[in-house]
mmCIF file of C-alpha atoms and ligand atoms in Angstrom:
data_model
loop_
_atom_site.group_PDB
_atom_site.id
_atom_site.type_symbol
_atom_site.label_atom_id
_atom_site.label_comp_id
_atom_site.label_asym_id
_atom_site.label_seq_id
_atom_site.Cartn_x
_atom_site.Cartn_y
_atom_site.Cartn_z
ATOM 1 C CA UNK A 1 -18.634 7.352 15.088
ATOM 2 C CA UNK A 2 -20.502 8.877 12.523
ATOM 3 C CA UNK A 3 -20.803 6.348 9.100
ATOM 4 C CA UNK A 4 -19.330 10.124 7.674
ATOM 5 C CA UNK A 5 -16.464 10.514 9.882
ATOM 6 C CA UNK A 6 -15.561 7.591 9.257
ATOM 7 C CA UNK A 7 -15.568 7.405 5.300
ATOM 8 C CA UNK A 8 -14.317 11.201 5.815
ATOM 9 C CA UNK A 9 -11.429 9.551 8.214
ATOM 10 C CA UNK A 10 -10.018 7.502 5.844
ATOM 11 C CA UNK A 11 -6.847 6.887 3.368
ATOM 12 C CA UNK A 12 -4.389 5.268 2.996
ATOM 13 C CA UNK A 13 -1.916 5.217 5.384
ATOM 14 C CA UNK A 14 1.849 3.959 5.087
ATOM 15 C CA UNK A 15 3.217 5.497 7.975
ATOM 16 C CA UNK A 16 2.625 4.042 11.522
ATOM 17 C CA UNK A 17 4.226 3.585 14.988
ATOM 18 C CA UNK A 18 5.387 0.317 14.175
ATOM 19 C CA UNK A 19 5.677 -0.278 17.746
ATOM 20 C CA UNK A 20 2.177 -0.340 18.173
ATOM 21 C CA UNK A 21 0.461 -3.314 17.743
ATOM 22 C CA UNK A 22 -3.180 -3.749 16.614
ATOM 23 C CA UNK A 23 -5.772 -5.409 18.920
ATOM 24 C CA UNK A 24 -6.577 -8.450 18.117
ATOM 25 C CA UNK A 25 -10.001 -8.130 18.607
ATOM 26 C CA UNK A 26 -10.195 -4.589 16.041
ATOM 27 C CA UNK A 27 -9.125 -7.405 13.654
ATOM 28 C CA UNK A 28 -11.831 -8.845 14.379
ATOM 29 C CA UNK A 29 -14.099 -6.206 13.799
ATOM 30 C CA UNK A 30 -12.764 -5.268 10.485
ATOM 31 C CA UNK A 31 -13.201 -9.649 9.382
ATOM 32 C CA UNK A 32 -16.669 -9.076 10.897
ATOM 33 C CA UNK A 33 -17.645 -5.420 8.484
ATOM 34 C CA UNK A 34 -16.248 -7.810 5.182
ATOM 35 C CA UNK A 35 -18.439 -10.502 6.554
ATOM 36 C CA UNK A 36 -21.578 -8.145 6.010
ATOM 37 C CA UNK A 37 -20.905 -6.436 2.232
ATOM 38 C CA UNK A 38 -22.760 -7.776 -0.150
ATOM 39 C CA UNK A 39 -22.227 -10.136 -2.203
ATOM 40 C CA UNK A 40 -23.833 -11.707 -5.413
ATOM 41 C CA UNK A 41 -25.888 -15.247 -4.738
ATOM 42 C CA UNK A 42 -24.745 -15.191 -0.999
ATOM 43 C CA UNK A 43 -21.991 -16.751 -1.941
ATOM 44 C CA UNK A 44 -18.136 -16.268 -0.677
ATOM 45 C CA UNK A 45 -15.787 -14.830 -2.801
ATOM 46 C CA UNK A 46 -12.869 -13.794 -0.295
ATOM 47 C CA UNK A 47 -10.744 -15.344 1.707
ATOM 48 C CA UNK A 48 -8.164 -13.893 4.207
ATOM 49 C CA UNK A 49 -5.012 -14.789 6.222
ATOM 50 C CA UNK A 50 -4.132 -11.746 9.309
ATOM 51 C CA UNK A 51 -1.054 -12.315 10.151
ATOM 52 C CA UNK A 52 1.254 -10.394 12.671
ATOM 53 C CA UNK A 53 4.397 -8.379 11.187
ATOM 54 C CA UNK A 54 6.583 -9.981 13.780
ATOM 55 C CA UNK A 55 5.383 -12.931 13.480
ATOM 56 C CA UNK A 56 6.828 -13.698 10.260
ATOM 57 C CA UNK A 57 10.446 -14.363 9.413
ATOM 58 C CA UNK A 58 12.369 -11.481 7.617
ATOM 59 C CA UNK A 59 13.218 -14.084 4.738
ATOM 60 C CA UNK A 60 9.593 -14.006 4.370
ATOM 61 C CA UNK A 61 8.452 -10.639 4.847
ATOM 62 C CA UNK A 62 11.349 -9.610 2.240
ATOM 63 C CA UNK A 63 9.000 -11.778 -0.210
ATOM 64 C CA UNK A 64 6.317 -10.032 -0.280
ATOM 65 C CA UNK A 65 8.343 -6.454 -0.639
ATOM 66 C CA UNK A 66 7.548 -5.684 -4.799
ATOM 67 C CA UNK A 67 8.006 -1.923 -6.510
ATOM 68 C CA UNK A 68 5.007 -1.001 -4.914
ATOM 69 C CA UNK A 69 5.145 -2.405 -0.996
ATOM 70 C CA UNK A 70 8.099 -1.692 0.568
ATOM 71 C CA UNK A 71 9.042 0.056 4.203
ATOM 72 C CA UNK A 72 5.279 0.117 4.689
ATOM 73 C CA UNK A 73 5.185 -3.640 5.350
ATOM 74 C CA UNK A 74 8.601 -2.298 8.086
ATOM 75 C CA UNK A 75 6.521 0.509 9.911
ATOM 76 C CA UNK A 76 2.976 -1.473 9.433
ATOM 77 C CA UNK A 77 2.543 -4.627 12.960
ATOM 78 C CA UNK A 78 -0.550 -6.134 10.776
ATOM 79 C CA UNK A 79 -0.935 -7.913 7.640
ATOM 80 C CA UNK A 80 -4.650 -9.081 6.206
ATOM 81 C CA UNK A 81 -3.895 -10.446 3.103
ATOM 82 C CA UNK A 82 -6.823 -10.346 0.992
ATOM 83 C CA UNK A 83 -7.844 -13.809 -1.420
ATOM 84 C CA UNK A 84 -10.012 -14.329 -4.171
ATOM 85 C CA UNK A 85 -11.781 -17.545 -3.535
ATOM 86 C CA UNK A 86 -12.429 -19.025 -6.705
ATOM 87 C CA UNK A 87 -14.254 -22.210 -6.612
ATOM 88 C CA UNK A 88 -17.283 -19.901 -5.610
ATOM 89 C CA UNK A 89 -19.472 -20.882 -7.654
ATOM 90 C CA UNK A 90 -18.849 -24.350 -5.149
ATOM 91 C CA UNK A 91 -22.583 -24.333 -3.118
ATOM 92 C CA UNK A 92 -23.806 -20.760 -4.302
ATOM 93 C CA UNK A 93 -27.097 -23.506 -5.078
ATOM 94 C CA UNK A 94 -27.522 -23.938 -2.053
ATOM 95 C CA UNK A 95 -27.403 -20.341 -1.019
ATOM 96 C CA UNK A 96 -29.622 -19.329 -3.454
ATOM 97 C CA UNK A 97 -32.088 -21.435 -1.831
ATOM 98 C CA UNK A 98 -30.934 -21.133 1.584
ATOM 99 C CA UNK A 99 -32.058 -17.096 0.364
ATOM 100 C CA UNK A 100 -35.973 -18.340 -0.473
ATOM 101 C CA UNK A 101 -36.586 -20.371 2.404
ATOM 102 C CA UNK A 102 -35.973 -17.703 4.244
ATOM 103 C CA UNK A 103 -37.791 -14.891 2.844
ATOM 104 C CA UNK A 104 -35.424 -12.625 0.960
ATOM 105 C CA UNK A 105 -36.359 -14.207 -2.527
ATOM 106 C CA UNK A 106 -39.861 -13.984 -3.140
ATOM 107 C CA UNK A 107 -41.905 -16.434 -5.650
ATOM 108 C CA UNK A 108 -43.961 -13.011 -5.722
ATOM 109 C CA UNK A 109 -39.882 -12.374 -7.588
ATOM 110 C CA UNK A 110 -40.145 -15.060 -10.161
ATOM 111 C CA UNK A 111 -38.048 -17.269 -7.227
ATOM 112 C CA UNK A 112 -38.489 -20.837 -7.016
ATOM 113 C CA UNK A 113 -35.697 -23.718 -5.587
ATOM 114 C CA UNK A 114 -36.972 -25.266 -9.075
ATOM 115 C CA UNK A 115 -35.918 -21.786 -10.494
ATOM 116 C CA UNK A 116 -33.046 -22.390 -8.677
ATOM 117 C CA UNK A 117 -32.199 -26.002 -10.137
ATOM 118 C CA UNK A 118 -32.964 -25.497 -13.005
ATOM 119 C CA UNK A 119 -32.508 -21.850 -14.362
ATOM 120 C CA UNK A 120 -30.202 -20.117 -12.191
ATOM 121 C CA UNK A 121 -27.407 -23.062 -12.267
ATOM 122 C CA UNK A 122 -27.789 -23.574 -15.754
ATOM 123 C CA UNK A 123 -28.071 -19.822 -17.058
ATOM 124 C CA UNK A 124 -25.729 -18.397 -14.572
ATOM 125 C CA UNK A 125 -24.010 -20.061 -12.092
ATOM 126 C CA UNK A 126 -22.132 -22.846 -14.781
ATOM 127 C CA UNK A 127 -21.722 -19.522 -16.740
ATOM 128 C CA UNK A 128 -19.699 -18.601 -14.385
ATOM 129 C CA UNK A 129 -17.717 -20.942 -13.006
ATOM 130 C CA UNK A 130 -17.294 -22.328 -17.241
ATOM 131 C CA UNK A 131 -15.338 -18.569 -18.331
ATOM 132 C CA UNK A 132 -11.952 -17.756 -16.510
ATOM 133 C CA UNK A 133 -12.719 -13.824 -17.206
ATOM 134 C CA UNK A 134 -16.251 -13.913 -15.557
ATOM 135 C CA UNK A 135 -15.504 -16.149 -12.931
ATOM 136 C CA UNK A 136 -12.184 -14.061 -12.346
ATOM 137 C CA UNK A 137 -14.113 -10.715 -12.286
ATOM 138 C CA UNK A 138 -17.234 -11.358 -10.583
ATOM 139 C CA UNK A 139 -14.574 -12.729 -7.750
ATOM 140 C CA UNK A 140 -12.605 -9.784 -8.056
ATOM 141 C CA UNK A 141 -15.717 -6.955 -7.431
ATOM 142 C CA UNK A 142 -17.266 -9.106 -4.750
ATOM 143 C CA UNK A 143 -13.795 -9.712 -2.704
ATOM 144 C CA UNK A 144 -12.807 -5.147 -3.356
ATOM 145 C CA UNK A 145 -16.364 -5.094 -1.449
ATOM 146 C CA UNK A 146 -16.005 -6.820 1.204
ATOM 147 C CA UNK A 147 -12.283 -5.099 1.965
ATOM 148 C CA UNK A 148 -13.354 -1.709 1.662
ATOM 149 C CA UNK A 149 -16.135 -2.530 4.326
ATOM 150 C CA UNK A 150 -12.928 -3.943 5.799
ATOM 151 C CA UNK A 151 -11.045 -0.988 5.771
ATOM 152 C CA UNK A 152 -13.730 1.276 6.202
ATOM 153 C CA UNK A 153 -14.191 -0.983 9.967
ATOM 154 C CA UNK A 154 -10.472 -0.170 10.572
ATOM 155 C CA UNK A 155 -10.754 3.386 10.631
ATOM 156 C CA UNK A 156 -14.203 3.169 12.703
ATOM 157 C CA UNK A 157 -11.165 1.564 14.762
ATOM 158 C CA UNK A 158 -8.716 4.608 14.980
ATOM 159 C CA UNK A 159 -6.310 2.690 13.260
ATOM 160 C CA UNK A 160 -4.878 3.772 10.063
ATOM 161 C CA UNK A 161 -4.068 0.926 6.616
ATOM 162 C CA UNK A 162 -3.149 1.324 3.193
ATOM 163 C CA UNK A 163 -3.536 -1.881 0.893
ATOM 164 C CA UNK A 164 -0.553 -2.841 -0.945
ATOM 165 C CA UNK A 165 0.294 -5.581 -4.476
ATOM 166 C CA UNK A 166 2.689 -8.148 -2.919
ATOM 167 C CA UNK A 167 4.484 -10.751 -3.961
ATOM 168 C CA UNK A 168 2.713 -14.159 -2.826
ATOM 169 C CA UNK A 169 4.871 -16.524 -5.010
ATOM 170 C CA UNK A 170 6.827 -18.127 -1.380
ATOM 171 C CA UNK A 171 4.091 -16.924 1.644
ATOM 172 C CA UNK A 172 1.814 -18.677 -0.249
ATOM 173 C CA UNK A 173 3.908 -22.221 0.778
ATOM 174 C CA UNK A 174 4.613 -20.457 3.782
ATOM 175 C CA UNK A 175 1.026 -20.496 4.869
ATOM 176 C CA UNK A 176 -0.238 -23.778 2.825
ATOM 177 C CA UNK A 177 -2.301 -21.212 0.946
ATOM 178 C CA UNK A 178 -4.616 -23.619 -1.169
ATOM 179 C CA UNK A 179 -3.973 -22.973 -4.749
ATOM 180 C CA UNK A 180 -7.714 -22.134 -6.289
ATOM 181 C CA UNK A 181 -7.167 -18.680 -4.216
ATOM 182 C CA UNK A 182 -5.769 -15.804 -6.042
ATOM 183 C CA UNK A 183 -4.370 -13.431 -4.964
ATOM 184 C CA UNK A 184 -6.085 -10.343 -4.063
ATOM 185 C CA UNK A 185 -4.722 -6.911 -2.139
ATOM 186 C CA UNK A 186 -2.511 -7.344 1.668
ATOM 187 C CA UNK A 187 -3.303 -4.901 3.387
ATOM 188 C CA UNK A 188 -1.154 -2.978 5.899
ATOM 189 C CA UNK A 189 -3.088 -2.572 9.221
ATOM 190 C CA UNK A 190 -1.705 -0.032 12.388
ATOM 191 C CA UNK A 191 -1.893 3.358 13.944
ATOM 192 C CA UNK A 192 -0.553 6.109 12.220
ATOM 193 C CA UNK A 193 1.918 8.072 12.651
ATOM 194 C CA UNK A 194 0.573 11.549 11.961
ATOM 195 C CA UNK A 195 -2.435 10.652 13.365
ATOM 196 C CA UNK A 196 -6.018 10.571 12.110
ATOM 197 C CA UNK A 197 -4.847 13.671 9.540
ATOM 198 C CA UNK A 198 -1.957 12.409 7.870
ATOM 199 C CA UNK A 199 -1.383 14.626 6.311
ATOM 200 C CA UNK A 200 -5.505 14.920 5.231
ATOM 201 C CA UNK A 201 -7.342 14.330 1.959
ATOM 202 C CA UNK A 202 -5.870 12.636 -1.096
ATOM 203 C CA UNK A 203 -6.792 14.941 -3.960
ATOM 204 C CA UNK A 204 -8.993 13.762 -5.866
ATOM 205 C CA UNK A 205 -11.058 15.036 -9.400
ATOM 206 C CA UNK A 206 -14.445 16.618 -9.187
ATOM 207 C CA UNK A 207 -17.376 15.255 -9.470
ATOM 208 C CA UNK A 208 -18.934 16.349 -12.878
ATOM 209 C CA UNK A 209 -15.550 14.820 -14.046
ATOM 210 C CA UNK A 210 -16.551 10.487 -13.101
ATOM 211 C CA UNK A 211 -20.648 11.091 -12.734
ATOM 212 C CA UNK A 212 -23.136 11.716 -14.475
ATOM 213 C CA UNK A 213 -26.939 12.805 -14.658
ATOM 214 C CA UNK A 214 -29.305 11.037 -16.709
ATOM 215 C CA UNK A 215 -26.438 10.230 -19.457
ATOM 216 C CA UNK A 216 -23.074 10.426 -19.741
ATOM 217 C CA UNK A 217 -22.602 13.773 -21.238
ATOM 218 C CA UNK A 218 -24.073 15.491 -18.466
ATOM 219 C CA UNK A 219 -21.781 15.866 -15.749
ATOM 220 C CA UNK A 220 -22.962 15.123 -11.977
ATOM 221 C CA UNK A 221 -24.042 18.807 -10.555
ATOM 222 C CA UNK A 222 -22.378 19.226 -6.972
ATOM 223 C CA UNK A 223 -24.756 21.467 -5.129
ATOM 224 C CA UNK A 224 -22.378 23.374 -2.720
ATOM 225 C CA UNK A 225 -25.378 23.348 0.369
ATOM 226 C CA UNK A 226 -24.601 19.689 0.232
ATOM 227 C CA UNK A 227 -20.396 19.973 0.857
ATOM 228 C CA UNK A 228 -21.502 22.438 3.922
ATOM 229 C CA UNK A 229 -23.412 19.994 4.948
ATOM 230 C CA UNK A 230 -20.415 16.746 4.089
ATOM 231 C CA UNK A 231 -17.512 19.255 5.183
ATOM 232 C CA UNK A 232 -20.024 19.821 8.745
ATOM 233 C CA UNK A 233 -20.152 15.984 9.234
ATOM 234 C CA UNK A 234 -16.551 15.591 8.258
ATOM 235 C CA UNK A 235 -17.147 13.500 5.064
ATOM 236 C CA UNK A 236 -14.945 16.500 3.312
ATOM 237 C CA UNK A 237 -11.861 17.439 5.816
ATOM 238 C CA UNK A 238 -8.765 18.994 4.756
ATOM 239 C CA UNK A 239 -7.046 18.422 1.504
ATOM 240 C CA UNK A 240 -3.930 17.254 1.450
ATOM 241 C CA UNK A 241 -0.924 18.484 1.809
ATOM 242 C CA UNK A 242 -1.526 19.925 5.565
ATOM 243 C CA UNK A 243 0.555 22.629 6.043
ATOM 244 C CA UNK A 244 3.302 21.389 8.338
ATOM 245 C CA UNK A 245 3.181 17.500 6.385
ATOM 246 C CA UNK A 246 6.841 17.750 5.102
ATOM 247 C CA UNK A 247 8.112 18.950 8.798
ATOM 248 C CA UNK A 248 6.181 15.816 9.771
ATOM 249 C CA UNK A 249 7.754 13.327 7.635
ATOM 250 C CA UNK A 250 11.395 15.030 8.308
ATOM 251 C CA UNK A 251 10.544 13.848 11.896
ATOM 252 C CA UNK A 252 9.104 10.559 11.467
ATOM 253 C CA UNK A 253 12.456 9.625 9.188
ATOM 254 C CA UNK A 254 14.119 11.412 11.502
ATOM 255 C CA UNK A 255 12.871 8.834 14.572
ATOM 256 C CA UNK A 256 13.010 5.878 12.459
ATOM 257 C CA UNK A 257 16.229 6.591 11.185
ATOM 258 C CA UNK A 258 15.174 6.896 7.596
ATOM 259 C CA UNK A 259 16.196 8.712 4.881
ATOM 260 C CA UNK A 260 14.080 11.637 3.586
ATOM 261 C CA UNK B 1 40.083 4.790 -3.192
ATOM 262 C CA UNK B 2 40.007 7.439 -5.917
ATOM 263 C CA UNK B 3 40.072 11.377 -5.533
ATOM 264 C CA UNK B 4 38.476 12.363 -8.429
ATOM 265 C CA UNK B 5 35.549 13.312 -6.654
ATOM 266 C CA UNK B 6 34.175 16.384 -5.365
ATOM 267 C CA UNK B 7 31.192 18.605 -4.273
ATOM 268 C CA UNK B 8 32.484 20.844 -7.179
ATOM 269 C CA UNK B 9 32.721 18.473 -10.032
ATOM 270 C CA UNK B 10 29.360 16.343 -8.979
ATOM 271 C CA UNK B 11 27.249 19.821 -8.601
ATOM 272 C CA UNK B 12 26.088 20.066 -11.538
ATOM 273 C CA UNK B 13 25.902 16.937 -12.823
ATOM 274 C CA UNK B 14 22.320 15.771 -14.289
ATOM 275 C CA UNK B 15 21.948 13.240 -11.071
ATOM 276 C CA UNK B 16 23.297 15.732 -7.641
ATOM 277 C CA UNK B 17 20.761 18.733 -9.905
ATOM 278 C CA UNK B 18 17.794 16.449 -9.532
ATOM 279 C CA UNK B 19 18.727 14.950 -5.851
ATOM 280 C CA UNK B 20 18.351 18.858 -5.005
ATOM 281 C CA UNK B 21 15.041 19.672 -6.831
ATOM 282 C CA UNK B 22 13.330 16.775 -5.925
ATOM 283 C CA UNK B 23 14.030 16.560 -2.120
ATOM 284 C CA UNK B 24 13.336 20.156 -2.107
ATOM 285 C CA UNK B 25 16.828 21.370 -0.466
ATOM 286 C CA UNK B 26 17.859 23.284 -4.166
ATOM 287 C CA UNK B 27 15.877 26.165 -1.526
ATOM 288 C CA UNK B 28 17.568 25.356 1.045
ATOM 289 C CA UNK B 29 21.343 27.606 2.042
ATOM 290 C CA UNK B 30 24.086 26.614 0.123
ATOM 291 C CA UNK B 31 26.018 24.074 3.372
ATOM 292 C CA UNK B 32 22.429 21.579 3.298
ATOM 293 C CA UNK B 33 23.183 21.364 -0.389
ATOM 294 C CA UNK B 34 27.259 21.333 -0.155
ATOM 295 C CA UNK B 35 26.682 18.975 2.837
ATOM 296 C CA UNK B 36 25.663 16.460 1.021
ATOM 297 C CA UNK B 37 26.830 16.640 -2.106
ATOM 298 C CA UNK B 38 29.873 15.538 0.221
ATOM 299 C CA UNK B 39 29.096 13.253 2.002
ATOM 300 C CA UNK B 40 28.536 12.225 -2.096
ATOM 301 C CA UNK B 41 31.676 12.774 -3.743
ATOM 302 C CA UNK B 42 33.753 10.721 -0.407
ATOM 303 C CA UNK B 43 31.263 8.085 -1.124
ATOM 304 C CA UNK B 44 31.629 7.601 -4.547
ATOM 305 C CA UNK B 45 35.769 7.444 -4.134
ATOM 306 C CA UNK B 46 35.878 5.554 -1.723
ATOM 307 C CA UNK B 47 33.969 3.827 -3.822
ATOM 308 C CA UNK B 48 36.393 4.700 -6.999
ATOM 309 C CA UNK B 49 32.353 4.829 -9.235
ATOM 310 C CA UNK B 50 30.520 7.319 -10.444
ATOM 311 C CA UNK B 51 26.854 8.054 -9.484
ATOM 312 C CA UNK B 52 26.255 7.864 -12.740
ATOM 313 C CA UNK B 53 27.241 4.800 -12.967
ATOM 314 C CA UNK B 54 26.579 3.383 -9.296
ATOM 315 C CA UNK B 55 22.792 4.313 -10.764
ATOM 316 C CA UNK B 56 22.808 2.817 -14.177
ATOM 317 C CA UNK B 57 24.412 -0.648 -12.069
ATOM 318 C CA UNK B 58 21.853 -0.546 -10.121
ATOM 319 C CA UNK B 59 18.498 -0.246 -12.450
ATOM 320 C CA UNK B 60 19.735 -2.593 -14.623
ATOM 321 C CA UNK B 61 17.392 -5.855 -15.625
ATOM 322 C CA UNK B 62 15.197 -2.384 -14.410
ATOM 323 C CA UNK B 63 11.852 -3.065 -12.263
ATOM 324 C CA UNK B 64 9.197 -5.771 -14.485
ATOM 325 C CA UNK B 65 8.346 -8.988 -13.048
ATOM 326 C CA UNK B 66 10.897 -11.327 -13.007
ATOM 327 C CA UNK B 67 13.411 -8.586 -13.174
ATOM 328 C CA UNK B 68 12.141 -7.604 -9.517
ATOM 329 C CA UNK B 69 13.544 -10.245 -7.964
ATOM 330 C CA UNK B 70 17.851 -9.222 -9.842
ATOM 331 C CA UNK B 71 16.960 -5.430 -9.499
ATOM 332 C CA UNK B 72 17.286 -6.430 -5.293
ATOM 333 C CA UNK B 73 20.008 -7.632 -5.220
ATOM 334 C CA UNK B 74 21.552 -4.895 -6.730
ATOM 335 C CA UNK B 75 19.894 -2.334 -4.179
ATOM 336 C CA UNK B 76 21.033 -4.764 -1.648
ATOM 337 C CA UNK B 77 24.819 -5.075 -2.676
ATOM 338 C CA UNK B 78 24.158 -1.306 -3.028
ATOM 339 C CA UNK B 79 22.870 -0.573 0.452
ATOM 340 C CA UNK B 80 25.850 -2.717 2.250
ATOM 341 C CA UNK B 81 28.381 -1.056 1.348
ATOM 342 C CA UNK B 82 26.325 2.073 2.180
ATOM 343 C CA UNK B 83 26.236 0.960 5.664
ATOM 344 C CA UNK B 84 29.773 -0.759 5.780
ATOM 345 C CA UNK B 85 31.340 3.022 4.097
ATOM 346 C CA UNK B 86 28.852 4.698 6.748
ATOM 347 C CA UNK B 87 31.255 2.154 9.635
ATOM 348 C CA UNK B 88 34.623 3.297 8.716
ATOM 349 C CA UNK B 89 33.434 6.916 8.831
ATOM 350 C CA UNK B 90 34.607 6.428 12.944
ATOM 351 C CA UNK B 91 30.754 8.290 13.642
ATOM 352 C CA UNK B 92 28.499 7.668 16.028
ATOM 353 C CA UNK B 93 26.236 4.908 14.715
ATOM 354 C CA UNK B 94 23.202 8.071 14.782
ATOM 355 C CA UNK B 95 25.403 9.637 12.687
ATOM 356 C CA UNK B 96 26.685 6.967 10.842
ATOM 357 C CA UNK B 97 23.207 6.062 9.905
ATOM 358 C CA UNK B 98 22.491 9.633 9.523
ATOM 359 C CA UNK B 99 24.942 9.786 6.571
ATOM 360 C CA UNK B 100 24.050 6.150 5.080
ATOM 361 C CA UNK B 101 20.856 8.238 4.184
ATOM 362 C CA UNK B 102 21.897 10.758 3.038
ATOM 363 C CA UNK B 103 23.003 8.488 -0.268
ATOM 364 C CA UNK B 104 19.963 6.678 -0.405
ATOM 365 C CA UNK B 105 18.627 9.695 -0.647
ATOM 366 C CA UNK B 106 20.377 10.673 -3.270
ATOM 367 C CA UNK B 107 19.892 7.199 -5.386
ATOM 368 C CA UNK B 108 15.276 7.319 -4.373
ATOM 369 C CA UNK B 109 15.532 10.395 -5.908
ATOM 370 C CA UNK B 110 17.330 9.244 -8.865
ATOM 371 C CA UNK B 111 14.419 6.486 -9.076
ATOM 372 C CA UNK B 112 16.779 3.667 -7.796
ATOM 373 C CA UNK B 113 14.181 1.794 -5.277
ATOM 374 C CA UNK B 114 15.325 1.797 -1.397
ATOM 375 C CA UNK B 115 14.383 -0.110 1.782
ATOM 376 C CA UNK B 116 15.696 2.430 4.642
ATOM 377 C CA UNK B 117 15.960 0.405 7.169
ATOM 378 C CA UNK B 118 13.882 1.596 10.146
ATOM 379 C CA UNK B 119 15.329 1.300 13.062
ATOM 380 C CA UNK B 120 12.124 0.123 15.895
HETATM 381 C C1 FMN C 301 -6.346 -1.845 -4.458
HETATM 382 C C2 FMN C 301 -5.548 -0.960 -3.880
HETATM 383 C C3 FMN C 301 -4.125 -1.085 -4.087
HETATM 384 C C4 FMN C 301 -3.183 0.005 -3.701
HETATM 385 N N1 FMN C 301 -1.665 -0.653 -3.741
HETATM 386 C C5 FMN C 301 -0.768 0.265 -3.850
HETATM 387 C C6 FMN C 301 0.401 0.285 -3.493
HETATM 388 O O1 FMN C 301 0.864 -1.756 -4.257
HETATM 389 N N2 FMN C 301 1.300 0.425 -3.108
HETATM 390 C C7 FMN C 301 0.889 1.622 -2.323
HETATM 391 O O2 FMN C 301 1.963 2.487 -1.841
HETATM 392 N N3 FMN C 301 -0.436 2.206 -1.913
HETATM 393 C C8 FMN C 301 -1.080 1.527 -2.699
HETATM 394 N N4 FMN C 301 -2.975 1.973 -2.536
HETATM 395 C C9 FMN C 301 -2.802 3.241 -2.303
HETATM 396 C C10 FMN C 301 -2.896 3.842 -3.287
HETATM 397 O O3 FMN C 301 -1.768 4.369 -3.838
HETATM 398 C C11 FMN C 301 -3.924 5.623 -2.282
HETATM 399 O O4 FMN C 301 -5.302 4.683 -2.265
HETATM 400 C C12 FMN C 301 -4.224 6.657 -3.081
HETATM 401 O O5 FMN C 301 -2.796 7.158 -2.606
HETATM 402 C C13 FMN C 301 -5.038 7.827 -2.383
HETATM 403 O O6 FMN C 301 -6.218 7.631 -2.214
HETATM 404 P P1 FMN C 301 -6.197 7.496 -0.507
HETATM 405 O O7 FMN C 301 -4.892 8.012 0.024
HETATM 406 O O8 FMN C 301 -8.296 7.544 -0.194
HETATM 407 O O9 FMN C 301 -6.443 4.942 -0.577
HETATM 408 C C14 FMN C 301 -3.658 1.145 -2.978
HETATM 409 C C15 FMN C 301 -5.117 0.953 -2.726
HETATM 410 C C16 FMN C 301 -5.989 0.036 -3.020
HETATM 411 C C17 FMN C 301 -6.984 0.474 -3.166
#
């Protein structure tokens, strides 16, 4: 699938075919995509555990629920639990030196092993490691980048997914999650019950409300010709709700015995 | 078991009106509305409790961190009561689930999060 169409197809799916399992190889594609995400200092910010819904006891599945994560856990056949690795500063110095050895960070730009040892370690890595807010803030952004790539990869593989908040009080012990893995999000993955369209692209504010050119007072002006090109390339698609959305939901509810 | 609750007594209540509007049932034929409210009245009579009281009881404790487990417990009890009520209707399993889901719909649209149990 073309990149723009993948971006356009992505939307948070909450209605899955609960009986249609996700192929392990597709999960691997998602993890490989996450592993290729851009990251500062080439460090490892993210951890993920994949489990199939039906491999968890009902009690454990229930323990994941919270106010915004409910039936979703019953409908999605596969869960990817994402964590922020708060020990990411460890080994980062070596990874930076590796980038120098690989000709990625070069002397022309000031890079040398001595610079990493003498300057970067003290002024960057130690500062992050010693400041909880910075450590978490940076970890969250970096983990988010990886998660976003896995998410897009899922759609490229014809899957649907949704990120959710989850309660990790019981699951941590059950899955031997180390203390320094901070809970991020649970990604619920499966095949969308209502097709790729799934009710249409979710509403967004116009570009100019959040993006600017030159200064923060000058909203970015959207060019209709670009919009037309992106519509053609399917990055921009039919907005929600599609005409028969509520009928589809009703049918889905009837099929699985759910309230309207 | 009481006979306090009827379609006529429940229909004008704020909770029922909120439900019908939020579930977009208010523009459906009258029978779609009254048949649902009749099920709600049956359930209330079986429990001898008004919808307002039931909602207040399960919302108590709120949904804040730490309170959530308590709120879940209350809702599970209500969910089980709906199932038990459905079992007593003496109808097919499918009709039983459908009737139970009408009640769940009432609670959901009044802000009570209920974990619908999908028949997978
Ligand atoms: C980081 C993150 C966390 C989210 N958490 C939840 C959640 O807990 N429950 C839920 O129903 N949706 C959750 N969502 C989905 C958003 O509500 C969703 O993105 C929004 O409804 C529409 O955007 P989209 O469909 O384009 O993704 C989450 C999304 C993201 C990116």
